[in-house]
C-alpha positions as a LaTeX table, in Angstrom:
\begin{tabular}{lrrr}
\hline
Residue & $x$ (\AA) & $y$ (\AA) & $z$ (\AA) \\
\hline
Met1 & $-100.15$ & 35.80 & 290.10 \\
Ser2 & $-97.74$ & 36.72 & 287.29 \\
Asp3 & $-94.05$ & 37.32 & 287.95 \\
Ala4 & $-93.74$ & 39.59 & 284.88 \\
His5 & $-91.62$ & 42.72 & 285.34 \\
Phe6 & $-91.69$ & 45.79 & 283.09 \\
Asp7 & $-89.48$ & 48.87 & 283.06 \\
Phe8 & $-90.43$ & 52.03 & 281.21 \\
His9 & $-88.93$ & 55.22 & 279.85 \\
Cys10 & $-90.94$ & 57.94 & 278.07 \\
Ser11 & $-88.90$ & 60.14 & 275.74 \\
Ala12 & $-92.00$ & 62.16 & 274.72 \\
Cys13 & $-91.40$ & 61.02 & 271.13 \\
Gly14 & $-95.11$ & 61.24 & 270.28 \\
Lys15 & $-95.15$ & 57.88 & 268.46 \\
Cys16 & $-98.03$ & 56.58 & 270.56 \\
Cys17 & $-100.01$ & 59.81 & 270.03 \\
Asn18 & $-101.64$ & 58.60 & 266.83 \\
Ser19 & $-105.23$ & 59.56 & 267.69 \\
Pro20 & $-107.15$ & 62.01 & 269.91 \\
Pro21 & $-107.50$ & 60.90 & 273.55 \\
Leu22 & $-110.37$ & 60.16 & 275.85 \\
Leu23 & $-111.08$ & 63.12 & 278.10 \\
Ser24 & $-113.04$ & 63.90 & 281.23 \\
Leu25 & $-115.68$ & 66.60 & 280.84 \\
Pro26 & $-113.56$ & 69.25 & 282.64 \\
Glu27 & $-110.65$ & 68.36 & 280.33 \\
Leu28 & $-112.82$ & 68.62 & 277.22 \\
Phe29 & $-114.14$ & 72.00 & 278.38 \\
Arg30 & $-110.58$ & 73.16 & 279.13 \\
His31 & $-109.41$ & 72.10 & 275.66 \\
Gln32 & $-112.60$ & 73.01 & 273.77 \\
His33 & $-110.62$ & 74.86 & 271.11 \\
Arg34 & $-108.27$ & 71.90 & 270.56 \\
Phe35 & $-110.39$ & 68.73 & 270.63 \\
Ile36 & $-113.67$ & 68.05 & 268.86 \\
Gly37 & $-115.61$ & 66.04 & 271.43 \\
Gly38 & $-117.85$ & 63.04 & 270.98 \\
Leu39 & $-119.70$ & 60.71 & 273.32 \\
Ala40 & $-118.23$ & 57.23 & 272.95 \\
Leu41 & $-120.03$ & 54.08 & 274.11 \\
Arg42 & $-118.07$ & 50.85 & 274.23 \\
Arg43 & $-119.13$ & 47.38 & 275.34 \\
Val44 & $-116.52$ & 45.67 & 277.54 \\
Arg45 & $-116.50$ & 41.90 & 278.00 \\
Arg46 & $-116.32$ & 40.70 & 281.59 \\
Leu47 & $-113.54$ & 38.38 & 282.66 \\
Arg48 & $-114.26$ & 34.86 & 283.92 \\
Ile49 & $-112.48$ & 32.73 & 286.49 \\
Gly50 & $-110.25$ & 30.32 & 284.64 \\
Gln51 & $-110.22$ & 32.43 & 281.48 \\
Arg52 & $-106.79$ & 32.17 & 279.88 \\
Leu53 & $-105.19$ & 35.27 & 278.40 \\
Ala54 & $-101.97$ & 35.52 & 276.41 \\
Gln55 & $-99.17$ & 37.28 & 278.25 \\
Gly56 & $-95.77$ & 37.68 & 276.62 \\
Gly57 & $-95.83$ & 34.30 & 274.95 \\
Arg58 & $-97.38$ & 32.60 & 278.01 \\
Leu59 & $-100.97$ & 32.05 & 279.09 \\
Tyr60 & $-102.27$ & 33.73 & 282.23 \\
Ser61 & $-105.29$ & 32.23 & 284.00 \\
Ile62 & $-107.76$ & 34.65 & 285.60 \\
Gly63 & $-108.21$ & 33.87 & 289.32 \\
Ala64 & $-110.73$ & 34.80 & 291.96 \\
Glu65 & $-108.73$ & 37.84 & 293.17 \\
Asp66 & $-108.37$ & 39.10 & 289.59 \\
Leu67 & $-112.13$ & 38.85 & 289.12 \\
Arg68 & $-112.87$ & 40.54 & 292.46 \\
Ala69 & $-110.59$ & 43.51 & 291.69 \\
Thr70 & $-111.93$ & 43.87 & 288.16 \\
Ala71 & $-115.56$ & 43.72 & 289.31 \\
Ala72 & $-114.93$ & 46.32 & 292.04 \\
Leu73 & $-113.41$ & 48.76 & 289.56 \\
Ser74 & $-116.08$ & 48.15 & 286.92 \\
Ala75 & $-118.81$ & 48.80 & 289.50 \\
Gln76 & $-117.41$ & 52.31 & 290.00 \\
Leu77 & $-116.69$ & 53.20 & 286.37 \\
Leu78 & $-118.94$ & 51.19 & 284.03 \\
His79 & $-122.63$ & 50.46 & 283.47 \\
Pro80 & $-123.76$ & 46.82 & 283.63 \\
Ala81 & $-125.55$ & 45.52 & 280.54 \\
Gly82 & $-126.36$ & 41.83 & 280.60 \\
Asp83 & $-123.14$ & 39.80 & 280.64 \\
Thr84 & $-121.04$ & 42.83 & 279.60 \\
Asp85 & $-120.35$ & 46.35 & 280.87 \\
Ile86 & $-120.69$ & 49.66 & 279.03 \\
Leu87 & $-118.14$ & 52.47 & 279.14 \\
Leu88 & $-119.50$ & 55.97 & 278.53 \\
Ala89 & $-116.65$ & 58.38 & 277.88 \\
Leu90 & $-115.89$ & 61.60 & 276.08 \\
Gln91 & $-113.65$ & 61.03 & 273.08 \\
Gly92 & $-111.56$ & 63.51 & 271.16 \\
Met93 & $-112.16$ & 63.19 & 267.40 \\
Asp94 & $-110.37$ & 64.09 & 264.18 \\
His95 & $-110.25$ & 63.17 & 260.49 \\
Pro96 & $-108.60$ & 59.76 & 259.91 \\
Ser97 & $-106.11$ & 61.20 & 257.42 \\
Arg98 & $-104.54$ & 63.24 & 260.22 \\
Gly99 & $-103.25$ & 60.10 & 261.93 \\
Ala100 & $-102.15$ & 62.02 & 265.01 \\
Cys101 & $-103.45$ & 63.72 & 268.13 \\
Pro102 & $-104.47$ & 67.36 & 267.49 \\
Ala103 & $-102.31$ & 68.38 & 270.46 \\
Leu104 & $-99.06$ & 67.37 & 268.69 \\
Asp105 & $-96.83$ & 70.22 & 267.55 \\
Ala106 & $-95.15$ & 70.25 & 264.14 \\
Asp107 & $-92.06$ & 68.66 & 265.74 \\
Gly108 & $-94.12$ & 65.69 & 266.96 \\
His109 & $-94.12$ & 66.68 & 270.63 \\
Cys110 & $-97.20$ & 67.18 & 272.79 \\
Ser111 & $-98.11$ & 70.83 & 273.19 \\
Leu112 & $-99.97$ & 69.95 & 276.40 \\
Tyr113 & $-97.26$ & 67.79 & 277.97 \\
Ala114 & $-96.02$ & 70.29 & 280.56 \\
Ala115 & $-99.43$ & 71.53 & 281.66 \\
Gly116 & $-102.98$ & 70.40 & 281.04 \\
Arg117 & $-102.20$ & 67.02 & 279.46 \\
Pro118 & $-105.29$ & 64.76 & 279.76 \\
Ala119 & $-104.97$ & 62.16 & 282.49 \\
Thr120 & $-105.66$ & 59.35 & 280.03 \\
Cys121 & $-102.46$ & 60.35 & 278.21 \\
Ala122 & $-100.47$ & 60.51 & 281.43 \\
Val123 & $-101.29$ & 56.87 & 282.30 \\
Val124 & $-99.89$ & 55.53 & 279.00 \\
Pro125 & $-98.82$ & 52.71 & 278.64 \\
Leu126 & $-101.20$ & 51.54 & 281.41 \\
Asp127 & $-104.98$ & 51.14 & 281.26 \\
Ala128 & $-107.09$ & 52.71 & 284.02 \\
Leu129 & $-110.03$ & 50.39 & 283.29 \\
Leu130 & $-108.12$ & 47.36 & 284.57 \\
Pro131 & $-107.02$ & 46.86 & 288.19 \\
Asp132 & $-103.34$ & 47.16 & 289.05 \\
Arg133 & $-102.94$ & 43.40 & 289.40 \\
Leu134 & $-103.73$ & 42.87 & 285.68 \\
Leu135 & $-101.70$ & 45.70 & 284.18 \\
His136 & $-98.87$ & 43.29 & 283.40 \\
Leu137 & $-101.19$ & 41.83 & 280.74 \\
Val138 & $-101.61$ & 45.27 & 279.18 \\
Leu139 & $-97.86$ & 45.82 & 279.07 \\
Ala140 & $-97.19$ & 42.36 & 277.66 \\
Gly141 & $-99.32$ & 43.33 & 274.68 \\
Arg142 & $-97.99$ & 46.85 & 274.34 \\
Ile143 & $-94.32$ & 45.98 & 274.34 \\
Gly144 & $-94.82$ & 44.57 & 270.87 \\
Glu145 & $-96.87$ & 47.57 & 269.77 \\
Ala146 & $-94.15$ & 49.94 & 270.97 \\
Ala147 & $-91.56$ & 48.07 & 268.92 \\
Tyr148 & $-93.85$ & 48.24 & 265.88 \\
Phe149 & $-94.04$ & 52.04 & 266.16 \\
Gly150 & $-90.27$ & 52.25 & 266.61 \\
Ala151 & $-90.45$ & 53.23 & 270.27 \\
Asp152 & $-87.97$ & 51.69 & 272.69 \\
Cys153 & $-89.89$ & 52.63 & 275.83 \\
Leu154 & $-90.78$ & 49.26 & 277.41 \\
Ser155 & $-88.46$ & 46.52 & 278.53 \\
Thr156 & $-88.67$ & 43.30 & 280.53 \\
Glu157 & $-85.00$ & 43.68 & 281.48 \\
Ala158 & $-83.09$ & 46.34 & 283.41 \\
Arg159 & $-81.96$ & 49.04 & 281.00 \\
Ala160 & $-80.19$ & 52.38 & 281.43 \\
Gly161 & $-82.66$ & 55.25 & 281.61 \\
His162 & $-85.65$ & 52.97 & 282.26 \\
Arg163 & $-87.34$ & 52.77 & 285.65 \\
Pro164 & $-89.43$ & 49.97 & 287.17 \\
Leu165 & $-93.11$ & 50.38 & 286.29 \\
Val166 & $-94.96$ & 47.13 & 287.00 \\
Ala167 & $-93.94$ & 43.92 & 288.69 \\
Gly168 & $-96.47$ & 41.11 & 289.10 \\
Ala169 & $-99.65$ & 42.55 & 290.57 \\
Ser170 & $-98.16$ & 45.89 & 291.61 \\
Val171 & $-97.51$ & 49.29 & 290.04 \\
Leu172 & $-94.04$ & 50.15 & 291.34 \\
Asp173 & $-93.82$ & 53.72 & 290.07 \\
Thr174 & $-95.53$ & 55.98 & 292.64 \\
Gly175 & $-96.12$ & 58.71 & 290.07 \\
Tyr176 & $-97.96$ & 56.32 & 287.78 \\
Ala177 & $-99.94$ & 54.91 & 290.72 \\
Ala178 & $-101.13$ & 58.44 & 291.55 \\
Thr179 & $-101.96$ & 59.20 & 287.90 \\
Leu180 & $-103.96$ & 55.96 & 287.59 \\
Ala181 & $-105.98$ & 56.99 & 290.64 \\
Leu182 & $-106.54$ & 60.43 & 289.09 \\
Arg183 & $-107.80$ & 58.96 & 285.81 \\
Arg184 & $-110.08$ & 56.53 & 287.64 \\
Asn185 & $-111.44$ & 59.39 & 289.71 \\
Asp186 & $-112.08$ & 61.33 & 286.51 \\
Leu187 & $-114.08$ & 58.41 & 285.11 \\
Ala188 & $-115.98$ & 58.02 & 288.38 \\
Ala189 & $-116.77$ & 61.75 & 288.47 \\
Asp190 & $-117.95$ & 61.66 & 284.83 \\
Arg191 & $-120.25$ & 58.80 & 285.72 \\
Arg192 & $-121.58$ & 60.54 & 288.84 \\
His193 & $-122.16$ & 63.96 & 287.27 \\
Trp194 & $-123.54$ & 62.93 & 283.87 \\
Gly195 & $-122.93$ & 59.28 & 283.02 \\
Asp196 & $-125.72$ & 57.72 & 285.09 \\
Ala197 & $-128.25$ & 60.30 & 283.87 \\
Val198 & $-127.20$ & 59.90 & 280.22 \\
Trp199 & $-127.33$ & 56.11 & 280.47 \\
Arg200 & $-130.87$ & 56.32 & 281.83 \\
Leu201 & $-131.78$ & 58.51 & 278.83 \\
Ile202 & $-130.24$ & 56.51 & 276.00 \\
Gly203 & $-129.27$ & 53.12 & 277.43 \\
Pro204 & $-132.62$ & 51.32 & 277.11 \\
Glu205 & $-133.02$ & 52.27 & 273.44 \\
Leu206 & $-129.45$ & 51.27 & 272.55 \\
Leu207 & $-129.63$ & 47.98 & 274.43 \\
Gly208 & $-132.86$ & 47.21 & 272.60 \\
Glu209 & $-131.05$ & 47.45 & 269.28 \\
Pro210 & $-128.70$ & 44.45 & 268.85 \\
Gly211 & $-125.21$ & 45.44 & 267.81 \\
Ala212 & $-125.76$ & 49.17 & 268.38 \\
Ile213 & $-122.89$ & 49.28 & 270.89 \\
Pro214 & $-119.92$ & 47.29 & 269.55 \\
Val215 & $-117.74$ & 44.98 & 271.66 \\
Glu216 & $-114.28$ & 46.43 & 272.34 \\
Gln217 & $-114.96$ & 49.21 & 269.81 \\
Ala218 & $-116.91$ & 52.43 & 270.19 \\
Leu219 & $-120.13$ & 53.96 & 268.97 \\
Thr220 & $-119.39$ & 57.70 & 268.88 \\
Val221 & $-122.15$ & 60.29 & 268.71 \\
Ala222 & $-122.51$ & 64.00 & 269.42 \\
Pro223 & $-122.26$ & 64.65 & 273.19 \\
Val224 & $-125.65$ & 66.40 & 273.27 \\
Pro225 & $-127.12$ & 64.17 & 276.04 \\
Val226 & $-124.14$ & 65.04 & 278.25 \\
Leu227 & $-124.53$ & 68.76 & 277.59 \\
Leu228 & $-128.27$ & 68.65 & 278.30 \\
Val229 & $-127.65$ & 67.03 & 281.68 \\
Ile230 & $-124.99$ & 69.60 & 282.60 \\
Ala231 & $-126.94$ & 72.61 & 281.31 \\
Gly232 & $-129.96$ & 71.63 & 283.38 \\
Ala233 & $-128.07$ & 71.97 & 286.65 \\
Ser234 & $-127.80$ & 75.75 & 287.00 \\
Asp235 & $-127.55$ & 79.04 & 285.10 \\
Ala236 & $-123.75$ & 78.92 & 285.38 \\
Cys237 & $-123.65$ & 75.40 & 283.93 \\
Arg238 & $-125.98$ & 76.35 & 281.07 \\
Gln239 & $-123.78$ & 79.32 & 280.16 \\
Arg240 & $-120.70$ & 77.09 & 280.29 \\
Val241 & $-122.37$ & 74.66 & 277.88 \\
Leu242 & $-123.26$ & 77.52 & 275.52 \\
Asp243 & $-119.62$ & 78.67 & 275.57 \\
Phe244 & $-118.52$ & 75.13 & 274.76 \\
Ile245 & $-120.99$ & 74.87 & 271.87 \\
Ala246 & $-119.65$ & 78.09 & 270.35 \\
Ala247 & $-116.06$ & 76.85 & 270.62 \\
Gln248 & $-116.95$ & 73.48 & 269.09 \\
Gln249 & $-118.83$ & 75.07 & 266.19 \\
Ala250 & $-115.76$ & 77.14 & 265.33 \\
Leu251 & $-113.43$ & 74.14 & 265.65 \\
Ile252 & $-115.71$ & 71.96 & 263.50 \\
Ala253 & $-115.84$ & 74.63 & 260.78 \\
Glu254 & $-112.03$ & 74.84 & 260.85 \\
Ala255 & $-111.66$ & 71.04 & 260.63 \\
Ile256 & $-114.09$ & 70.78 & 257.71 \\
Ala257 & $-112.34$ & 73.60 & 255.82 \\
Ala258 & $-108.96$ & 71.85 & 256.28 \\
Ala259 & $-110.41$ & 68.52 & 255.11 \\
Leu260 & $-111.82$ & 70.14 & 251.96 \\
Gln261 & $-108.35$ & 71.47 & 251.21 \\
Arg262 & $-106.84$ & 67.96 & 251.56 \\
Arg263 & $-109.53$ & 66.44 & 249.28 \\
Leu264 & $-109.04$ & 62.88 & 250.59 \\
Gly265 & $-111.78$ & 60.30 & 250.16 \\
Asp266 & $-111.11$ & 58.68 & 253.55 \\
Asp267 & $-112.08$ & 61.95 & 255.25 \\
Lys268 & $-115.54$ & 62.23 & 253.70 \\
Pro269 & $-117.50$ & 60.07 & 256.21 \\
Phe270 & $-116.09$ & 61.99 & 259.16 \\
Thr271 & $-116.75$ & 65.33 & 257.45 \\
Arg272 & $-120.40$ & 64.27 & 257.09 \\
Gln273 & $-120.45$ & 63.36 & 260.77 \\
Leu274 & $-119.01$ & 66.75 & 261.69 \\
Arg275 & $-121.65$ & 68.53 & 259.65 \\
Ala276 & $-124.31$ & 66.54 & 261.54 \\
Phe277 & $-122.63$ & 67.56 & 264.82 \\
Ala278 & $-122.77$ & 71.23 & 263.73 \\
Asp279 & $-126.49$ & 70.95 & 262.91 \\
Thr280 & $-127.15$ & 69.32 & 266.27 \\
Tyr281 & $-125.23$ & 72.03 & 268.10 \\
Arg282 & $-127.21$ & 74.77 & 266.39 \\
Ala283 & $-130.47$ & 73.13 & 267.46 \\
Leu284 & $-129.17$ & 72.61 & 271.00 \\
Glu285 & $-128.05$ & 76.22 & 271.24 \\
Arg286 & $-131.53$ & 77.45 & 270.27 \\
Arg287 & $-133.12$ & 75.07 & 272.76 \\
Leu288 & $-130.91$ & 76.23 & 275.64 \\
Arg289 & $-131.39$ & 79.92 & 274.90 \\
Glu290 & $-135.18$ & 79.54 & 274.75 \\
Ala291 & $-135.51$ & 77.22 & 277.75 \\
Pro292 & $-136.69$ & 78.46 & 281.16 \\
Ala293 & $-134.15$ & 78.90 & 283.92 \\
Pro294 & $-132.78$ & 75.54 & 285.16 \\
Arg295 & $-134.17$ & 74.15 & 288.39 \\
Pro296 & $-131.12$ & 73.82 & 290.65 \\
Arg297 & $-130.10$ & 70.25 & 291.34 \\
Val298 & $-129.09$ & 69.13 & 294.81 \\
Asn299 & $-125.51$ & 68.61 & 293.62 \\
Ala300 & $-125.32$ & 71.72 & 291.41 \\
Ala301 & $-122.66$ & 73.30 & 293.66 \\
Glu302 & $-120.49$ & 70.18 & 293.47 \\
Leu303 & $-120.93$ & 70.07 & 289.68 \\
Glu304 & $-119.96$ & 73.72 & 289.31 \\
Ala305 & $-116.88$ & 73.14 & 291.45 \\
Trp306 & $-115.94$ & 70.10 & 289.35 \\
Leu307 & $-116.18$ & 72.20 & 286.19 \\
Gly308 & $-114.15$ & 75.02 & 287.73 \\
Leu309 & $-117.12$ & 77.39 & 287.94 \\
Ala310 & $-117.12$ & 77.59 & 291.76 \\
Pro311 & $-114.86$ & 76.78 & 294.74 \\
Val312 & $-113.85$ & 73.14 & 294.96 \\
Ala313 & $-116.26$ & 70.98 & 296.91 \\
Glu314 & $-115.33$ & 67.91 & 298.91 \\
Ala315 & $-115.43$ & 64.64 & 296.97 \\
Ser316 & $-114.61$ & 60.99 & 297.52 \\
Phe317 & $-111.67$ & 59.48 & 295.69 \\
Ile318 & $-110.65$ & 56.06 & 294.43 \\
Thr319 & $-107.41$ & 55.09 & 296.10 \\
Pro320 & $-104.78$ & 52.87 & 294.43 \\
Glu321 & $-105.28$ & 50.29 & 297.21 \\
Ser322 & $-109.01$ & 49.94 & 296.46 \\
Val323 & $-108.45$ & 48.61 & 292.94 \\
Ser324 & $-105.27$ & 46.58 & 293.26 \\
\hline
\end{tabular}
């Protein structure tokens, strides 16, 4: 076990908000006029007992408890693929020349900070894909990144205005512990409501193509498989997907028009990708409008509640204790 200790203070400076965030499906729907959404697939290497990882200038050796906690969390959130795991997640997207999250105001502050901020943003600087007992490794790496961006938010020593965040294998800040559980529940709900079905649809083909899903990077495509799964649940879900498609088409047109005004070469590949997204959405819209009424799924009521289309249904949650 590591004895590393990290204190943290967020000044909402926006310096870490240099790209669009990952979002749950309800968050993407809620912010459909703000974030262009993509389906990101990322291959995650599994840890091994005895594996040595750098931690603040020292080496940390992965033990049996580290592996057990990591495997338990991965079993709830990821899809096994040989000797790796696959993360399926919804990713906000923007032109590379923007270099910032679309939710940032002109003054560099998050316009969603007070209400509606995605849970993945609220867990920064932690990582919900790792168990609590290994988050000290995340912070050991990010303390240098924070300094690089000119942010004085992390410290290994007591400092005025900073509060204890992580010590050894524990998350000390109760607010962050609750937010980590929320983000993990979001990922688990995404997997339950669409991730397993989408992986059954596209996983075999992608796994049969070597290198299609990068290691520790992401393959990002239009989220059409996700939308097809959701739209097939009920009439209410299909209408919600059609509303989302309309919002995304308008946002894509706006993003392309802005990129053409900037006339930057680095933006051209993403502009081409957005045009392909727009074509795909037009085809999907026609398909959904012409399709017969959906056959209700057993969990359609739970799905509608999750998307905010019906009263909230009961659901199981990942507790902080279950992944420590």
